XYZ file of C-alpha atoms in Angstrom:
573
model
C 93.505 64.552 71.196
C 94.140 65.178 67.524
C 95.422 68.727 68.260
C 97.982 67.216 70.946
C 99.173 64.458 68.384
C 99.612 67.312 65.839
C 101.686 69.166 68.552
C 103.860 66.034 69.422
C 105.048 65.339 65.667
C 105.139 68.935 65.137
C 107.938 69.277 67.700
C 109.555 66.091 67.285
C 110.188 66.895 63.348
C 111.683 70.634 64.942
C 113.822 68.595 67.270
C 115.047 66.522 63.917
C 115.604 69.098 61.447
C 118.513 70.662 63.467
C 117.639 73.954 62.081
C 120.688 74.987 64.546
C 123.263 73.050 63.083
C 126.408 75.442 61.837
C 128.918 73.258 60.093
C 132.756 75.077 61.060
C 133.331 75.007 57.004
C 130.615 78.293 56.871
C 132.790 80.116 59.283
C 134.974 82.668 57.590
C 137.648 84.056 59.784
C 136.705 88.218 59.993
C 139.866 90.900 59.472
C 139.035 91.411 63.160
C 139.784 88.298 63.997
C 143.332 87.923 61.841
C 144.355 91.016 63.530
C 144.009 89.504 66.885
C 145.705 86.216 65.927
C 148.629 87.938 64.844
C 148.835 89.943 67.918
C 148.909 86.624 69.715
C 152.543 86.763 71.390
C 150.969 90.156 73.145
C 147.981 88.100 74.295
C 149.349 85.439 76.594
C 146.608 84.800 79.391
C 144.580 87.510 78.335
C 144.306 85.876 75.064
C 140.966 86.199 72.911
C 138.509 82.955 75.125
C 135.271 82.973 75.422
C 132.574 84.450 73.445
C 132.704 87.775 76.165
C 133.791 86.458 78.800
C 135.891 87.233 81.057
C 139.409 86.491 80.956
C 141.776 87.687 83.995
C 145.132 88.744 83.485
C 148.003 87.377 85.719
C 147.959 90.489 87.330
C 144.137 89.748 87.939
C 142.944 92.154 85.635
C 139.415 91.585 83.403
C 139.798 91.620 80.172
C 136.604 90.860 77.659
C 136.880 89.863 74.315
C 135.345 87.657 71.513
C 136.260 85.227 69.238
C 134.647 86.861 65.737
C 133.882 85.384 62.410
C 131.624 85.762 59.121
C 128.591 83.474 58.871
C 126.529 83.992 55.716
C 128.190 87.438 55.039
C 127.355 88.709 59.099
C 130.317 89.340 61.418
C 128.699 87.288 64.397
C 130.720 86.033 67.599
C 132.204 82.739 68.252
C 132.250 81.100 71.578
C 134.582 78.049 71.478
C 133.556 75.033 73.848
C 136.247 73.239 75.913
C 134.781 69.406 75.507
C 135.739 67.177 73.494
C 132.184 65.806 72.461
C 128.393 67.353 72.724
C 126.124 63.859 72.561
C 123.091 65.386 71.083
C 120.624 64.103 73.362
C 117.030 64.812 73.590
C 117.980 67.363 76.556
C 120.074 68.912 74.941
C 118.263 68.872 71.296
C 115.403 70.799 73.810
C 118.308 73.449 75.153
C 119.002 74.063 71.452
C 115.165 74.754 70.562
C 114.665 76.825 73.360
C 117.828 79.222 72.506
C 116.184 78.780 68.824
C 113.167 80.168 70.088
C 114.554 83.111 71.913
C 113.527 86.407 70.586
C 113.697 89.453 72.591
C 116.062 93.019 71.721
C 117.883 92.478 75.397
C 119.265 89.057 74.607
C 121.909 88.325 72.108
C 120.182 86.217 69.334
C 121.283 82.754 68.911
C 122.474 81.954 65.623
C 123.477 78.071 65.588
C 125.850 75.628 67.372
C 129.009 73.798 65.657
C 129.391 70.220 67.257
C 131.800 69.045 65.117
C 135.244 68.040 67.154
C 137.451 69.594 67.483
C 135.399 72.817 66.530
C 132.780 72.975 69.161
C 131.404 76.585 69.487
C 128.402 78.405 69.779
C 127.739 80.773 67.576
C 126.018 84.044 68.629
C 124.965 87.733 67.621
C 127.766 89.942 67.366
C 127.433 93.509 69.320
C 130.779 95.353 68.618
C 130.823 98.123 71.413
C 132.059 95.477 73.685
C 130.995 94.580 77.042
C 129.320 96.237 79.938
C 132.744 95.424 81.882
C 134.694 96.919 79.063
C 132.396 100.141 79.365
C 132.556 100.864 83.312
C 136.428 100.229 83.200
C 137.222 102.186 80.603
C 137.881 105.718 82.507
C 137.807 107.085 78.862
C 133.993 106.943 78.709
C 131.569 108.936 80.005
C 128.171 107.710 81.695
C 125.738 109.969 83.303
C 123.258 108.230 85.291
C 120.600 108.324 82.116
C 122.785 106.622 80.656
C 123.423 104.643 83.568
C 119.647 103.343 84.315
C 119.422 102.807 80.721
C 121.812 100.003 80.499
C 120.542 98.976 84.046
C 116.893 98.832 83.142
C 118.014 96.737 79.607
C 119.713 93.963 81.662
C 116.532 94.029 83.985
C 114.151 93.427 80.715
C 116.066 90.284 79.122
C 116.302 89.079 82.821
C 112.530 89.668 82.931
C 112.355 87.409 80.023
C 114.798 84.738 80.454
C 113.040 83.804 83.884
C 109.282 83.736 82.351
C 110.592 81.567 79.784
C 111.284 78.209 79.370
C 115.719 78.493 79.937
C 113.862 79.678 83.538
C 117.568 81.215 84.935
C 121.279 82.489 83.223
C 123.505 81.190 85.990
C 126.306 83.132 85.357
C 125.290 87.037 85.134
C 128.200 89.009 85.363
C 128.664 92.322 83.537
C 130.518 90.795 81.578
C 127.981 88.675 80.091
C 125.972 92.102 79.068
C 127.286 93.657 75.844
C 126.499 96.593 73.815
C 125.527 96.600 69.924
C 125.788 99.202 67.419
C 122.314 100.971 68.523
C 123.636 100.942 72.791
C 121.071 98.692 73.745
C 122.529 96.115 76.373
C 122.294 92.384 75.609
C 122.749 89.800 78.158
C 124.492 86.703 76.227
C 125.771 83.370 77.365
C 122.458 82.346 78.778
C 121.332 78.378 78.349
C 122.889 75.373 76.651
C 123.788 74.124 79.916
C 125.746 71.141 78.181
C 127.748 73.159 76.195
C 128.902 74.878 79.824
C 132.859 74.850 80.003
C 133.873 72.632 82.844
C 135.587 75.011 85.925
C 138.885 76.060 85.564
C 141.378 74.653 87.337
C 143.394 77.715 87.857
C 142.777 79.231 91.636
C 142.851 82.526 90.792
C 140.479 82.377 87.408
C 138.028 80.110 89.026
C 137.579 82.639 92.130
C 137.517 85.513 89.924
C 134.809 84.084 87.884
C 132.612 83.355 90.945
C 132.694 87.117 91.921
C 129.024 87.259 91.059
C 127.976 83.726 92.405
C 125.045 83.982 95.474
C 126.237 82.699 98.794
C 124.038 79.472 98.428
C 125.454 78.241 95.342
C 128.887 79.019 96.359
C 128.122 76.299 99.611
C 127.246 73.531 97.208
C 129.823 70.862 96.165
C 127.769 71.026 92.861
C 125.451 73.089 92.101
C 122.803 73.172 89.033
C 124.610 74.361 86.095
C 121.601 77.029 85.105
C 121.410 78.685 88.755
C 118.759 79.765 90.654
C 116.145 82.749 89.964
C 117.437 84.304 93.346
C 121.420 83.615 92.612
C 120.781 85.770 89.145
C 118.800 88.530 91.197
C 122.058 87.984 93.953
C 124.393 88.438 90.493
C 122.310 91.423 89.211
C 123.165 93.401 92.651
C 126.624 92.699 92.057
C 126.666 94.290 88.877
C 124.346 97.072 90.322
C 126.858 98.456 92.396
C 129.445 97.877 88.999
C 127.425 100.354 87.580
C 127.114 102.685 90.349
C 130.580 103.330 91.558
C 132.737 102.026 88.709
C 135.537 100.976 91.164
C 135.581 97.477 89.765
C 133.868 94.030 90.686
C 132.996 93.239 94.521
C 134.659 96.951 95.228
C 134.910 97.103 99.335
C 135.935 100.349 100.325
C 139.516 100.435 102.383
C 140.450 96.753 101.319
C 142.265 95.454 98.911
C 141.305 91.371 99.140
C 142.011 88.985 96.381
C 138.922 87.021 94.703
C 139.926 84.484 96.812
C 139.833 85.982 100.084
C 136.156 87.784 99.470
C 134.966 84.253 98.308
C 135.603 82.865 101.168
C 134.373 85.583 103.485
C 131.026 85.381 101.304
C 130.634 82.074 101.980
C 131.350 81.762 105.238
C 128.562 83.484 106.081
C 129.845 86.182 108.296
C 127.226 88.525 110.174
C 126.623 90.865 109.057
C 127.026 89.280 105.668
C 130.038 90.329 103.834
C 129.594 92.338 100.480
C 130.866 95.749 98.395
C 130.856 99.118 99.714
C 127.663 101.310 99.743
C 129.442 104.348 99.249
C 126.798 106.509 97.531
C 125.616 109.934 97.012
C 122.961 110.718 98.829
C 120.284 111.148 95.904
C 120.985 107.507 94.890
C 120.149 105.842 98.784
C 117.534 104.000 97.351
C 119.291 102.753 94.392
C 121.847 101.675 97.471
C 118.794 99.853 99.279
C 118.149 98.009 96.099
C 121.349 97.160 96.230
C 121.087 95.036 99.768
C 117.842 93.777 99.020
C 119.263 91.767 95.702
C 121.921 90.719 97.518
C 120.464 89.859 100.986
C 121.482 86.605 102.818
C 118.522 84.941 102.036
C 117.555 83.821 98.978
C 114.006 84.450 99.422
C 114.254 88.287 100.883
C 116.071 89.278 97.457
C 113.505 90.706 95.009
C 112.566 89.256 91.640
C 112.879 90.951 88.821
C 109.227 92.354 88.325
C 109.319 94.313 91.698
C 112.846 95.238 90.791
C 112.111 96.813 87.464
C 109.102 98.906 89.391
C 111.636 100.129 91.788
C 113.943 101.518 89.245
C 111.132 103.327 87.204
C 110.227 105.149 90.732
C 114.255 105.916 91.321
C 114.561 107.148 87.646
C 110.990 108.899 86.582
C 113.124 112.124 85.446
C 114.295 109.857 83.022
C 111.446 107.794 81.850
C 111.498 109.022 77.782
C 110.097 106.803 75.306
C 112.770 104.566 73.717
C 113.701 106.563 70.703
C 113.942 109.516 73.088
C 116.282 107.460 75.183
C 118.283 106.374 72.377
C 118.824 109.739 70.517
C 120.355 110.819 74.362
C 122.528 108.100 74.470
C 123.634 108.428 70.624
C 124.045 112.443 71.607
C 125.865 111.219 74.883
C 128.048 109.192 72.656
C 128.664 111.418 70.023
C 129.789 114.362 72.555
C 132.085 111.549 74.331
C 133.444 110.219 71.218
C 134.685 114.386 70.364
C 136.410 114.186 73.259
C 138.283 111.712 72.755
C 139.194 112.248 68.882
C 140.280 115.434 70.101
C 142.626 114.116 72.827
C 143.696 111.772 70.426
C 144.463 114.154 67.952
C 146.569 116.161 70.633
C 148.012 113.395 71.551
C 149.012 112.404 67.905
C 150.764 115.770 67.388
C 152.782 115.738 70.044
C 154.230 112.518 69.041
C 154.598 113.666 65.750
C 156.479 116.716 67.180
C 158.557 114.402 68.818
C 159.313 112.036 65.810
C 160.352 115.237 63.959
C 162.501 116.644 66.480
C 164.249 113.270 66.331
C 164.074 113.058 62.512
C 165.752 116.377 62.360
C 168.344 115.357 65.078
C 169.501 112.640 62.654
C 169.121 114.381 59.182
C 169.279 118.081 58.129
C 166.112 119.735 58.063
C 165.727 120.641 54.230
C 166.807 116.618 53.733
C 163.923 115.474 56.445
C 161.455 117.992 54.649
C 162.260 116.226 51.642
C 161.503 112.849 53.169
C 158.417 113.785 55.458
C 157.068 114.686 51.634
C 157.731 111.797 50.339
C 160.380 112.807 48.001
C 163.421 110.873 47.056
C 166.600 112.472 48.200
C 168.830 112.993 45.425
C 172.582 112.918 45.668
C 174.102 116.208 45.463
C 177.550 117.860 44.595
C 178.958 120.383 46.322
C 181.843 122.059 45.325
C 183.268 123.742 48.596
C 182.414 122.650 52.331
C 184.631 122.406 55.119
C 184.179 119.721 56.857
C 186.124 119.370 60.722
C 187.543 115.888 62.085
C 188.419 115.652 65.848
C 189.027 112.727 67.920
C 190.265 112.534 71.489
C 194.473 111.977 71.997
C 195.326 108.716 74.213
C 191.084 107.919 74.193
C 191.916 103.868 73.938
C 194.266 103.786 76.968
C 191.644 105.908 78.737
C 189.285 103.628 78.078
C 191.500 100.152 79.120
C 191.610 101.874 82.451
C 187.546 102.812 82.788
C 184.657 100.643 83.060
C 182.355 101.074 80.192
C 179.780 102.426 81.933
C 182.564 105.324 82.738
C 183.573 105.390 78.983
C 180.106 106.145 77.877
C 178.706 108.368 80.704
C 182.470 110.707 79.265
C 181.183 110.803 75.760
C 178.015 111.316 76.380
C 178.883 114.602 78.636
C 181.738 115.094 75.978
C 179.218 115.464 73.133
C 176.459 116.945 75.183
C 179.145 119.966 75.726
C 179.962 119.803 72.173
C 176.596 119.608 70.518
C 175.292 122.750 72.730
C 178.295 124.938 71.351
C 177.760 124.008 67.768
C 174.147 125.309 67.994
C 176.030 128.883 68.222
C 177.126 127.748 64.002
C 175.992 127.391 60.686
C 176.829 123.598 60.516
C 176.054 120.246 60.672
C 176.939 117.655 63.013
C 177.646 114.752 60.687
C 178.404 111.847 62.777
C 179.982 110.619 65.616
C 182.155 106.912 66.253
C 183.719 106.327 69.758
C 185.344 109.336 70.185
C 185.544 110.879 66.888
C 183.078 113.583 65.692
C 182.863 114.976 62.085
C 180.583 117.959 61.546
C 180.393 120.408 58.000
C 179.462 123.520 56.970
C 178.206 124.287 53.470
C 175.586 121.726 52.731
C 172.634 120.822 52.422
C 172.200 124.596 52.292
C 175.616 126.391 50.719
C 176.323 129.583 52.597
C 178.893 130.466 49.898
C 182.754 130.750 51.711
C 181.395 131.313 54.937
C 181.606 127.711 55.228
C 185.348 128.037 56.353
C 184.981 130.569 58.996
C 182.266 129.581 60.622
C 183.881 125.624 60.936
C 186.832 127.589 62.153
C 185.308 129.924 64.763
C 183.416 126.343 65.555
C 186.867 124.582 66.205
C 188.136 127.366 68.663
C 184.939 127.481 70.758
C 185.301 123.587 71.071
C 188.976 123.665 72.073
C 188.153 126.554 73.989
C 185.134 124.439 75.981
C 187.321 121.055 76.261
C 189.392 123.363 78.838
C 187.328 123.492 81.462
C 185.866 120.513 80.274
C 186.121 117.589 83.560
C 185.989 114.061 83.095
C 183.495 112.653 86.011
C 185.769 109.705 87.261
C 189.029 111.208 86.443
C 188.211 114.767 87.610
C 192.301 115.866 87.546
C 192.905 114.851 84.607
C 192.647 116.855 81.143
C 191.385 115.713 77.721
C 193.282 116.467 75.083
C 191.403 116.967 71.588
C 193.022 116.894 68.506
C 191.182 118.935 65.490
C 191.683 118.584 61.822
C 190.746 120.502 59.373
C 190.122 120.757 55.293
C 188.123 122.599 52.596
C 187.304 121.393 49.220
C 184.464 119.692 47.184
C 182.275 116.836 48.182
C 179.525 115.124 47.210
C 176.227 114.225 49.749
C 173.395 111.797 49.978
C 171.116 109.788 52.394
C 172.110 105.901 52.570
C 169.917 103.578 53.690
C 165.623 103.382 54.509
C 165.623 101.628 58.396
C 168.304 104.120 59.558
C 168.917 106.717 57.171
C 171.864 108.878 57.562
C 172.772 111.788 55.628
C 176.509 110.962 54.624
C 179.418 112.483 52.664
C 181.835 111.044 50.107
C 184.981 112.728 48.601
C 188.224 112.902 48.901
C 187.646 115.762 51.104
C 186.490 113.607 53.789
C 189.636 111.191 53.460
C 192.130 114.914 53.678
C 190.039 116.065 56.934
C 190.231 112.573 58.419
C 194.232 112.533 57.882
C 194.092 116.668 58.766
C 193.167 115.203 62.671
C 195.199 112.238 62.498
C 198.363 113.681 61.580
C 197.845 117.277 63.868
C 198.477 117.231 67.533
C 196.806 117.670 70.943
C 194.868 120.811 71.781
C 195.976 122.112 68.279
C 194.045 122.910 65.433
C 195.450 121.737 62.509
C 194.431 123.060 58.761
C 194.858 122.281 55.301
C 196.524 124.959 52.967
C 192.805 125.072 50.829
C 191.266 125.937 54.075
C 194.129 128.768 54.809
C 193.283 130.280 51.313
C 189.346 131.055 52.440
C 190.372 132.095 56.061
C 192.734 134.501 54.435
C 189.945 136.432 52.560
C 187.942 137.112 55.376
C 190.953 138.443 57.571
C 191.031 138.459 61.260
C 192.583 134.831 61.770
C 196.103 134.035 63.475
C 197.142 131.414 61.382
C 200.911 130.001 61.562
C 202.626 127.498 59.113
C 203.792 124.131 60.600
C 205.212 123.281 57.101
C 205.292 120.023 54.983
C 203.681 117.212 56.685
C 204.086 113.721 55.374
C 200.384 112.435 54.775
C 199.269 108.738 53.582
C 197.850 108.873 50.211
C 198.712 111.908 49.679
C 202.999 112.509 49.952
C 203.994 115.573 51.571
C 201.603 118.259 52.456
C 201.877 122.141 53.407
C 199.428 122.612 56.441
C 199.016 125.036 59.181
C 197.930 126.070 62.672
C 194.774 127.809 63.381
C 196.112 129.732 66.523
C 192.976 131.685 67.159
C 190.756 135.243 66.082
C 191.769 138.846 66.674
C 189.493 140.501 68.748
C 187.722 137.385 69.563
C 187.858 135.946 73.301
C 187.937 132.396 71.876
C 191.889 131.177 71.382
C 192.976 127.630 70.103
């Protein structure tokens, strides 16, 4: 009698002391966490929810996350409780001791509860390799079937526990209630506090989703217990079974494609035979099939606890049947191999994109310049005393464009400059720009090539004039585009503007004499300045022809010439 009395206060001063109680002022938000929170406009309905559970897309998809924070310097998981009050009755001070009381390596440990409003959470061990959901749908991973019975025969032990304890069932097994920690040992977690169960969603499509793992029995009841049945979690286990087996999803049927609705309703209807996933195994796993049916049979009573069920997976799997630390160094091995697999096919995949952002970089920028950059070096300014740099622009180009759509406009320049980049690839130069239809390119910098600069700008010029020829607008096929070409040799000086969008520009007066070089030549001509005469004239070979003085803005009158073409060259202006 004394013993009994001693028992009594005993437990009533554990109900008293709380020893659960987390107050939401210990909770320190993790880095984790902040990263997620400013993801948030990417989250929408798959948002960060419940402490692992699931959370379906509005294309239907599962996605599993959790809520993360520090409590007493230990990243542990957060599972946020949609009621507005826990009353901290007597049942429910006994849920809390029971979780309290919970030890075993398959079942995430129970660190406290928060039933302050509005913060009501739960607050659990944290196991960072994510879900059991996460793992079978992520085609990135591989599992061979040690690995497989492994994780099967965990969930089987805390199930073994939870239903020779006092919390008796889980009530909502579903794989993604199992999660992996650091070590790959599965945990089962959201099991008891049946008060601090979310009411059901009122969404169609989540609340059918959810009940993808429910037995047929409880899915009959208007309202059924909140903890389950023994059979319903052996019902939910064979569910997740055939998860494991086939990795083809949740509730996979072969040949159909139903909504969580429409199997929900075939479930429970009852049909005969009784509707559930495909069996579509190989033939060395038939009795992991039979299994299977038995935990999911029609009858609540037929399905087998979790005892015999354990016994029936040591027979399947006795190849496999290594201590634990055996069976943990294979799955750390396993892991390890998997994990160079994909840091190599990340790494390939990182290189290519690098490749690509080069190739672009160097599209924009001359090379030596992006060199410069990809090291980290400032890009000075520079001074060159001799480039040629070549203005064209394309003659009656506005009223062209009055009478096109833009669509038209842009699909011309874009073929225009397609043409035009492709034959100045045969050069030493360097496409500076284009605006509308005006394109400026240069030869002599960033790398000076002495006075070639002028001859290979003009051999450029008559290759272009030469291409615009048989050059055929797409909508306007008849007609011919006439480009008008100006050119002009003399110092500059050259720099990259700008950090979002650099761009490798050129000031001078140079520039300004090229740019009125085009505007003042004609069409199909290839106009020149006298300083870019003097350099053709060393190297010879050029048909050159005065046009004479040419009034110029800026700059008075102006002695310039035509470039007519090359002796004993095909390509003519």
């Amino acid at each position: 009698m004394q013993v009994s009395c001693s028992r009594k206060m005993q437990l009533e001063k554990e109900l008293a002391s709380e020893l659960w109680r987390v107050r939401w002022e210990d909770l320190q938000a993790s880095s984790l966490e902040r990263h997620l929170r400013s993801a948030g406009s990417r989250l929408t309905l798959s948002g960060r929810g419940s402490n692992y559970g699931s959370l379906i897309t509005t294309e239907g998809q599962f996605q599993v996350f959790a809520k993360t924070a520090y409590y007493k310097g230990n990243l542990v998981a957060v599972k946020h409780v949609n009621r507005k009050r826990i009353e901290l009755t007597r049942k429910v001070l006994f849920e809390l001791k029971h979780m309290r009381d919970v030890q075993n390596e398959h079942l995430t440990r129970f660190v406290g509860a928060c039933t302050d409003p509005p913060n009501i959470c739960i607050i659990t061990e944290y196991c960072p390799r994510g879900s059991l959901q996460d793992i079978l749908e992520n085609d990135s991973i591989t599992l061979d079937w040690m690995f497989r019975y492994s994780l099967t025969n965990d969930i089987v032990k805390g199930m073994l526990f939870l239903h020779n304890g006092a919390i008796c069932s889980h009530g909502n097994l579903k794989s993604s209630n199992c999660v992996v920690d650091s070590r790959f040992v599965l945990k089962i977690t959201d099991y008891g506090l049946e008060s601090f169960r979310d009411p059901e969603p009122e969404q169609g499509h989540i609340l059918y989703a959810k009940k993808l793992w429910t037995a047929p029995e409880l899915l009959r009841m208007a309202s059924p217990p909140t903890r389950g049945s023994q059979a319903g979690d052996v019902y939910s286990f064979g569910i997740i079974l055939q998860e494991i087996a086939l990795r083809s999803g949740v509730f996979h049927v072969e040949g159909l494609d139903l909504s969580p609705k429409e199997i929900i309703e075939r479930v429970t209807r009852g049909e005969q035979p009784p509707f559930r996933p495909s069996l579509a195994l190989q033939s060395h796993l038939e009795g992991l099939g039979h299994l299977m049916q038995r935990c999911w049979a029609e009858d609540p009573q037929e399905r087998p606890p979790f005892q015999q069920i354990r016994l029936m997976l040591r027979k399947f799997n006795r190849e496999n049947s290594s201590n634990i630390l055996d069976n943990l160094l294979s799955r750390m091995e396993q892991y390890a191999n998997n994990l160079e697999e994909l840091v190599e096919e990340r790494t390939q995949a990182y290189l290519e994109e690098k490749r690509k952002a080069e190739a672009l970089l160097y599209q924009i920028l001359p090379h030596s310049v992006a060199e410069q950059l990809k090291r980290g070096e400032t890009v000075q300014a520079e001074a060159f005393d001799s480039v040629t740099i070549y203005f064209s622009d394309i003659v009656g180009f506005t009223a062209l464009s009055a009478e096109s759509t833009p669509m038209q406009v842009v699909t011309l320049l874009n073929d225009l400059y397609t043409c035009f980049d492709a034959v100045i690839d045969n050069f030493d130069v360097y496409k500076v720009e284009t605006i509308g239809d005006a394109y400026m390119v240069v030869s002599g910098l960033p790398v000076r090539n002495g006075r070639l600069h002028a001859r290979e700008v003009a051999r450029m010029a008559l290759a272009l004039l030469d291409a615009v020829s048989s050059f055929r607008i797409r909508h306007r096929p008849q007609e011919q585009l006439r480009l008008r070409i100006g050119i002009h040799t003399g110092p500059v000086c050259a720099g990259v503007v700008g950090l979002k969008m650099p761009r490798y520009c050129l000031f001078g007066d140079t520039v300004n004499t090229a740019s009125r070089m085009e505007s003042n030549g004609e069409a199909l001509k290839i106009h020149l300045s006298s300083e870019t005469k003097a350099v053709l004239e060393e190297f010879g070979g050029f048909e050159l022809e005065l046009r004479g003085d040419v009034e110029m803005k800026g700059k008075g009158k102006v002695r310039t010439y035509w470039l007519l073409g090359e002796r004993g060259n095909s390509t003519r202006g």
